[in-house]
Every structure is written in C-alpha cells, then in structure tokens.
Short mmCIF file of C-alpha atoms in Angstrom, two decimals:
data_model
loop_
_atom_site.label_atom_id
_atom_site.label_comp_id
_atom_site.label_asym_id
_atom_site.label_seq_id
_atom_site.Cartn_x
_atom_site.Cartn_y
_atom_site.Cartn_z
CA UNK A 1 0.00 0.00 0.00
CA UNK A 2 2.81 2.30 1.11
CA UNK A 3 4.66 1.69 -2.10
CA UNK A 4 1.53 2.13 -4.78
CA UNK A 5 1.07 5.83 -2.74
CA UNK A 6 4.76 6.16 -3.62
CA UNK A 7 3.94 5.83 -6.90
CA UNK A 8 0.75 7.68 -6.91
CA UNK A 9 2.40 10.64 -5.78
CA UNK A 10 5.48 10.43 -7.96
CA UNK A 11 3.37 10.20 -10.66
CA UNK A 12 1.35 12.99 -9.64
CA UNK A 13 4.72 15.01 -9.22
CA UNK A 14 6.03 14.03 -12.56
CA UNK A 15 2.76 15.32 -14.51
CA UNK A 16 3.28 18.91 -12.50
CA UNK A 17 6.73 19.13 -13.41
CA UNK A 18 6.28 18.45 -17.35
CA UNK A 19 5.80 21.31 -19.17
CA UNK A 20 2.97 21.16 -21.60
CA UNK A 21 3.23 19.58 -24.92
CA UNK A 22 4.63 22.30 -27.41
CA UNK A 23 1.84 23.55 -30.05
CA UNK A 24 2.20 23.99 -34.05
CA UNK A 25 1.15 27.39 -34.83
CA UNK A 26 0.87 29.57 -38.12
CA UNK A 27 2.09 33.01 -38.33
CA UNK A 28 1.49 35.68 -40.71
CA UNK A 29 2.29 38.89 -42.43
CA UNK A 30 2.83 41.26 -45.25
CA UNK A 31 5.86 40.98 -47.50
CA UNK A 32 7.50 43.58 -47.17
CA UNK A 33 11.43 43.71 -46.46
CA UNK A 34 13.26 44.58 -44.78
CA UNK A 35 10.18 43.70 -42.10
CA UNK A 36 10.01 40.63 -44.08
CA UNK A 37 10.68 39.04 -47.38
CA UNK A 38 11.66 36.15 -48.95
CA UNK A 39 15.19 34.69 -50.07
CA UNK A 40 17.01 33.12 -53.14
CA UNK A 41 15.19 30.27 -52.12
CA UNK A 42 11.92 31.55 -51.08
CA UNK A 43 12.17 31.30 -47.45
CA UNK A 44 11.01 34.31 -45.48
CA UNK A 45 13.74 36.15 -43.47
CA UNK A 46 13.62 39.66 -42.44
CA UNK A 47 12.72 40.89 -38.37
CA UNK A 48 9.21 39.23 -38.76
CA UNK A 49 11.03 35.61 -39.43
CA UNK A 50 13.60 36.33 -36.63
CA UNK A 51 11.07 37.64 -34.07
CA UNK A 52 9.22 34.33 -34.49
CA UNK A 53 12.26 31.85 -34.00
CA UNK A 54 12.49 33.85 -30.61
CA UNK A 55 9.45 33.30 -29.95
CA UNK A 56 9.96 29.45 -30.66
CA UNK A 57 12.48 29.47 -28.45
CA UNK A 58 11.04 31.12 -25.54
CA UNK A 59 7.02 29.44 -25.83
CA UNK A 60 8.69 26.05 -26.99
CA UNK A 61 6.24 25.86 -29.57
CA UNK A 62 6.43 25.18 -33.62
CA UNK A 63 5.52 28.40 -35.71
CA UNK A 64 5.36 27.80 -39.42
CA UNK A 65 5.72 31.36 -41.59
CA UNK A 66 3.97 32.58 -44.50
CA UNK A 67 3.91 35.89 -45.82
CA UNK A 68 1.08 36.90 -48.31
CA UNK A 69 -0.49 40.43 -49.77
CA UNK A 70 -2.48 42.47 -47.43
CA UNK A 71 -5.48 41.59 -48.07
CA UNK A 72 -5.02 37.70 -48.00
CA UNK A 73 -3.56 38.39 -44.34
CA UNK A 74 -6.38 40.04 -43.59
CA UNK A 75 -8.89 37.46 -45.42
CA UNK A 76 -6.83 34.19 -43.58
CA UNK A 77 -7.03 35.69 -40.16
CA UNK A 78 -11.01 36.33 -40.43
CA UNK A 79 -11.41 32.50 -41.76
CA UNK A 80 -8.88 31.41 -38.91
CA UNK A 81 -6.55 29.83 -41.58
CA UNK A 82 -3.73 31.77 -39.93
CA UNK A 83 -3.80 31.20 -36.31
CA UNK A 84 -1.98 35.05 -35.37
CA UNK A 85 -0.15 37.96 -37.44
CA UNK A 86 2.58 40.70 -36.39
CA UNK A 87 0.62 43.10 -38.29
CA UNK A 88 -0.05 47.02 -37.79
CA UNK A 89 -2.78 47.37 -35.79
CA UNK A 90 -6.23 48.63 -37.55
CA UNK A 91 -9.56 48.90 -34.77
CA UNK A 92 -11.64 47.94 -37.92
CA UNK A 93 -10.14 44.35 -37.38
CA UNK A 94 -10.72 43.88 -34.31
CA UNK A 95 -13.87 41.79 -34.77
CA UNK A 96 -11.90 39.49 -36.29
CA UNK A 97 -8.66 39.30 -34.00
CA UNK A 98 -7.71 39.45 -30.41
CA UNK A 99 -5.49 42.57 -30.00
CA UNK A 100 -1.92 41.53 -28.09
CA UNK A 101 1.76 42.73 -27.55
CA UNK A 102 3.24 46.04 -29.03
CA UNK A 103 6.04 45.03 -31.09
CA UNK A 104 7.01 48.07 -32.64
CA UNK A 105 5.45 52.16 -33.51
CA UNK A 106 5.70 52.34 -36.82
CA UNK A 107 6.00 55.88 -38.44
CA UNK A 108 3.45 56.35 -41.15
CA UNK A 109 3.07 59.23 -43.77
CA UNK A 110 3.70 60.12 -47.36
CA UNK A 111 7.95 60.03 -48.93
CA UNK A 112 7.43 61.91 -52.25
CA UNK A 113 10.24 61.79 -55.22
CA UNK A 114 12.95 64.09 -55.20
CA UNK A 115 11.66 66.65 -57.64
CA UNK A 116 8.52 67.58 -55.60
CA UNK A 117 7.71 69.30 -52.71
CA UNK A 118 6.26 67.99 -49.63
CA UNK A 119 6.10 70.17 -46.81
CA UNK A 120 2.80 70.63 -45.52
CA UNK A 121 -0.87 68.52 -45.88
CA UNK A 122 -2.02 70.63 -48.25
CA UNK A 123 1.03 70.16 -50.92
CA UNK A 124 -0.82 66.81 -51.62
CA UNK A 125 -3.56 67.94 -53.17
CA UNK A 126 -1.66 68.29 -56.30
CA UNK A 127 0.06 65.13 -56.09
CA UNK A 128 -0.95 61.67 -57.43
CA UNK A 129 0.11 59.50 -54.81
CA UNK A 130 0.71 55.22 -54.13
CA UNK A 131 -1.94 53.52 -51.67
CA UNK A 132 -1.92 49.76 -50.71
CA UNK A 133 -5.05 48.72 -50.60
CA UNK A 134 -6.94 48.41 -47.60
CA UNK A 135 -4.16 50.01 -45.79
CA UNK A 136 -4.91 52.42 -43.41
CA UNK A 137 -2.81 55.37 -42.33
CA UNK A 138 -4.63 58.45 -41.04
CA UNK A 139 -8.20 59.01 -40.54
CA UNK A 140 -7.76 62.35 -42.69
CA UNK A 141 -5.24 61.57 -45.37
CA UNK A 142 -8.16 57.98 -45.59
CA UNK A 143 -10.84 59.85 -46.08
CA UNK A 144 -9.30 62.69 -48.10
CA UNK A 145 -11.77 62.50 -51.33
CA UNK A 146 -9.80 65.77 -52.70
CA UNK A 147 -6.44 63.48 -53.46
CA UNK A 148 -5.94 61.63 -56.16
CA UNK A 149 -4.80 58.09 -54.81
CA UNK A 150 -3.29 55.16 -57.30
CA UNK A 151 -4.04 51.79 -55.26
CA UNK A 152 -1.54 49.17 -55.66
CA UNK A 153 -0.64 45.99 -53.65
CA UNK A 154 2.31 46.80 -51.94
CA UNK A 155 5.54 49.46 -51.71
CA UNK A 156 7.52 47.61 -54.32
CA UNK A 157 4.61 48.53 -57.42
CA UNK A 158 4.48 52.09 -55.85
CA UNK A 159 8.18 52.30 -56.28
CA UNK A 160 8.08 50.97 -59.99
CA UNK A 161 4.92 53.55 -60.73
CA UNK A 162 7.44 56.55 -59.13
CA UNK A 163 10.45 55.60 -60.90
CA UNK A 164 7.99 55.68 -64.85
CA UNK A 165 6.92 59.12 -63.62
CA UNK A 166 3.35 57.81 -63.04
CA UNK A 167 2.93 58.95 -59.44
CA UNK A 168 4.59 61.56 -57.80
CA UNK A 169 4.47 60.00 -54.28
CA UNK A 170 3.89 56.67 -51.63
CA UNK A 171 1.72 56.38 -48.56
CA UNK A 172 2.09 54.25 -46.22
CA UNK A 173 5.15 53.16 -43.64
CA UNK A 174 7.77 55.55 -44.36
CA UNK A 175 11.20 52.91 -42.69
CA UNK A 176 9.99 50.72 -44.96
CA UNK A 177 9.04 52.40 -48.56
CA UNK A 178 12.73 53.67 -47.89
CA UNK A 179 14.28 50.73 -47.15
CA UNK A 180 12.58 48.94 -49.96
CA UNK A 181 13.77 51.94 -52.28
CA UNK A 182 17.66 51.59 -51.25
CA UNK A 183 17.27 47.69 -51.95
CA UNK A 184 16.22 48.43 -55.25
CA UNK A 185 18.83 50.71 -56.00
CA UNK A 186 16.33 53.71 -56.05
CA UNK A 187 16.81 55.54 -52.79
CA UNK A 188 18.27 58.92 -54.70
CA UNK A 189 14.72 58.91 -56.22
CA UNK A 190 13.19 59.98 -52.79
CA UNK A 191 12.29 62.75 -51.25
CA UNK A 192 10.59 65.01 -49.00
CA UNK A 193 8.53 62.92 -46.62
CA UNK A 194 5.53 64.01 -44.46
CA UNK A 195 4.51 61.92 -41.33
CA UNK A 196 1.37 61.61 -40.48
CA UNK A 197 0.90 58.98 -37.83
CA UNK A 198 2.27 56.67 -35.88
CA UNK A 199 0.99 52.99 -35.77
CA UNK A 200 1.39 49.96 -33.46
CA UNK A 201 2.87 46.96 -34.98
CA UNK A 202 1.36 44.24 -33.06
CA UNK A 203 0.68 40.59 -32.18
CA UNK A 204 -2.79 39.58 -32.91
CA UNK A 205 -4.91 36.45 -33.32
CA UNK A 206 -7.52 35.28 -35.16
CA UNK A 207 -11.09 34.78 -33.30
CA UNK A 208 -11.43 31.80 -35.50
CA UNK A 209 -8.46 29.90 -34.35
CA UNK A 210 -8.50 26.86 -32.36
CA UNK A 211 -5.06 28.12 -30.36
CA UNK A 212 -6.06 31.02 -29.09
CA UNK A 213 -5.56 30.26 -25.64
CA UNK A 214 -1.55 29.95 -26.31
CA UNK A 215 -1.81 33.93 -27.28
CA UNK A 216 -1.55 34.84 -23.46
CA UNK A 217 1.98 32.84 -23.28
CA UNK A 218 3.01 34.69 -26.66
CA UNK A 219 1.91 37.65 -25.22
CA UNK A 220 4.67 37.21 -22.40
CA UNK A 221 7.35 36.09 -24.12
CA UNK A 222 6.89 39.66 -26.46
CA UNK A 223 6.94 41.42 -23.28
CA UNK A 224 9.81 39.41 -22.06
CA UNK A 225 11.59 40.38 -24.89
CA UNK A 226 10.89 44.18 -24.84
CA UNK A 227 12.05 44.32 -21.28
CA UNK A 228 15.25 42.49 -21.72
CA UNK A 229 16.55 44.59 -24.91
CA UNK A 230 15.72 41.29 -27.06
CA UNK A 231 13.58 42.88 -29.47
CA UNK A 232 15.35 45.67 -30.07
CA UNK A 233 18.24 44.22 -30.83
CA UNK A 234 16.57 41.68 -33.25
CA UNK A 235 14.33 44.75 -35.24
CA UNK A 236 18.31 46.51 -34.91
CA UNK A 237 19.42 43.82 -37.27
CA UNK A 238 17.64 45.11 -40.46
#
C-alpha cells in the first residue's frame, strides 16, 4: 500500500513538473522587407522571421511562416486559416482578432520623389500618390476624397509607378518604402517625406483559431523580450 502511494504521488509530481506539450502554430504577415521578405530560395527572413524563432524558443512551440499580400492576411485571419499575425494594428479588425503585444510604432506618412515638394498637408492635393489597398494610415489623409490616390498591392509597385513618372508620391510606412527603395537601387529617387501617424505593430490572433488560448503565453514572451533589450536588438538587425 505504502509503495503504490509512492507511486501515486510520484506520478502525480512528474505530470506537474512536465511542461505542456509544445503547439504547431501559423504566423502571418505582409511581405514587405526589410520587415520581411523572402530569399534566393523563397524562405522568409527579415525581423518578422527572426522575431518568431524567438518566440519558438522562448514558448517552446512550432511556428510555421507565410507571408502573403495584405489583403489575404487580412482574409486568412477572419477565416482562422492563420492562427496570429505581427501586423499594424487597424480597430476595424478587431472583430476578427484578439489585439496583443506592441512590437514596434511604426511611423506612417507620405515620402514623395525628389523633384517635388512635400512640406505641408495641403502640398498633396496636387500630387498623385501610391496607396496599398486596404491600408490604413490616417483618418484624414483615408478619407481625403480631394487626393488623387493610385491603389496598388504593396511598396515595391508604388516604387516601380514613381520611378515611370506615373505617381509623384507613396503612402504608407515611411522605414519601410525607404528601405525597400535603397534595396532596389532607387533611394536617390526619394524625397521630401511628411509623417502623419504613428501605428502599433502588433501581435494579434484570429477569433477563428483553435489556439487562441496559447496567445496569453506569446503575449509574455513579447513582453519578455521588450524588457530584456531582445527585441530591439533583433528589429536593430535590419
């Protein structure tokens, strides 16, 4: 009797001192380099990809990457395909993700091409300017039915469109369209830029998604790694 309590409770203590069996998530987000991109070999690298190995290490749990336009993200978080995204943070999704960690404020505005002038709001009015679609940047410069916006599905077609003279400027995050210019070889092209918000890059999942309930622990390990330097350093890289 003595001995099968032995084992009872040995048992017992073995169970509280496993952790819990490591889950297989998906992540998402936009391609965008340097935030993320693909390589020679089409596997995304770029802070996204390296923010999400930490976050493998740290959780313990498997996180398979795909990066997709902006409005598949969008469209694979509301069906729950995608279980979370490190997206910027828009209050219109929120019906269809839970809000979590700040990873980063990104700087949002317009970067217009070297030969124009940029200064104040009102200089775009004359300006035919780049737009993702379904990005949003500013409540004003959104609803703004005086400009004359060109939609296109990401930085690197807004580039293309500035560099054949068809638009004289690109909205949207301003590290980035810059960053994607100098990889392209096109960063003399650029500008006067105006800011006009700044937006949270966050963690969010979808409502949909059968792992939800490991958010909270990716929620800590983000927080973790703000605390100890460890995200900085990684976003530092690129």
């Amino acid at each position: 009797m003595r001995e099968r309590l032995g084992l009872i409770v040995a048992l017992i203590v073995a169970c509280w001192l496993t952790p819990a069996a490591a889950a297989e998530l998906t992540f998402t987000t936009i391609n965008a380099p340097p935030w993320a991109g693909l390589n020679e070999e089409g596997q995304p690298v770029g802070a996204f990809k390296d923010i999400v190995e930490m976050l493998e290490v740290r959780t313990g749990h498997r996180i398979a990457v795909t990066l997709h336009p902006f409005f598949r993200v969008e469209r694979e978080l509301e069906s729950g395909e995608q279980d979370c995204a490190i997206l910027l943070w828009n209050d219109g999704r929120g019906p269809i993700v839970q809000r979590g960690e700040q990873v980063y404020p990104m700087t949002f505005g317009v970067v217009a091409r070297r030969d124009v002038t940029l200064t104040t709001y009102e200089d775009l009015a004359s300006l035919e300017v780049s737009v993702v679609r379904n990005l949003k940047i500013e409540a004003r410069f959104d609803g703004d039915e005086r400009l004359t916006k060109a939609v296109d599905k990401d930085y690197a077609s807004g580039l293309r469109m500035m560099e054949r003279g068809r638009v004289d400027a690109i909205a949207g995050a301003l590290p980035t369209i810059r960053a994607q210019a100098e990889r392209a070889g096109l960063e003399t092209m650029l500008g006067d830029q105006l800011v006009l918000s700044v937006i949270p890059l966050v963690l969010q999942c979808s409502r949909r998604s059968d792992r939800l309930g490991y958010m909270a622990a990716l929620d800590q390990a983000i927080r973790d790694m703000r605390a100890d330097g460890t995200l900085r350093r990684l976003l530092a890289r690129h």
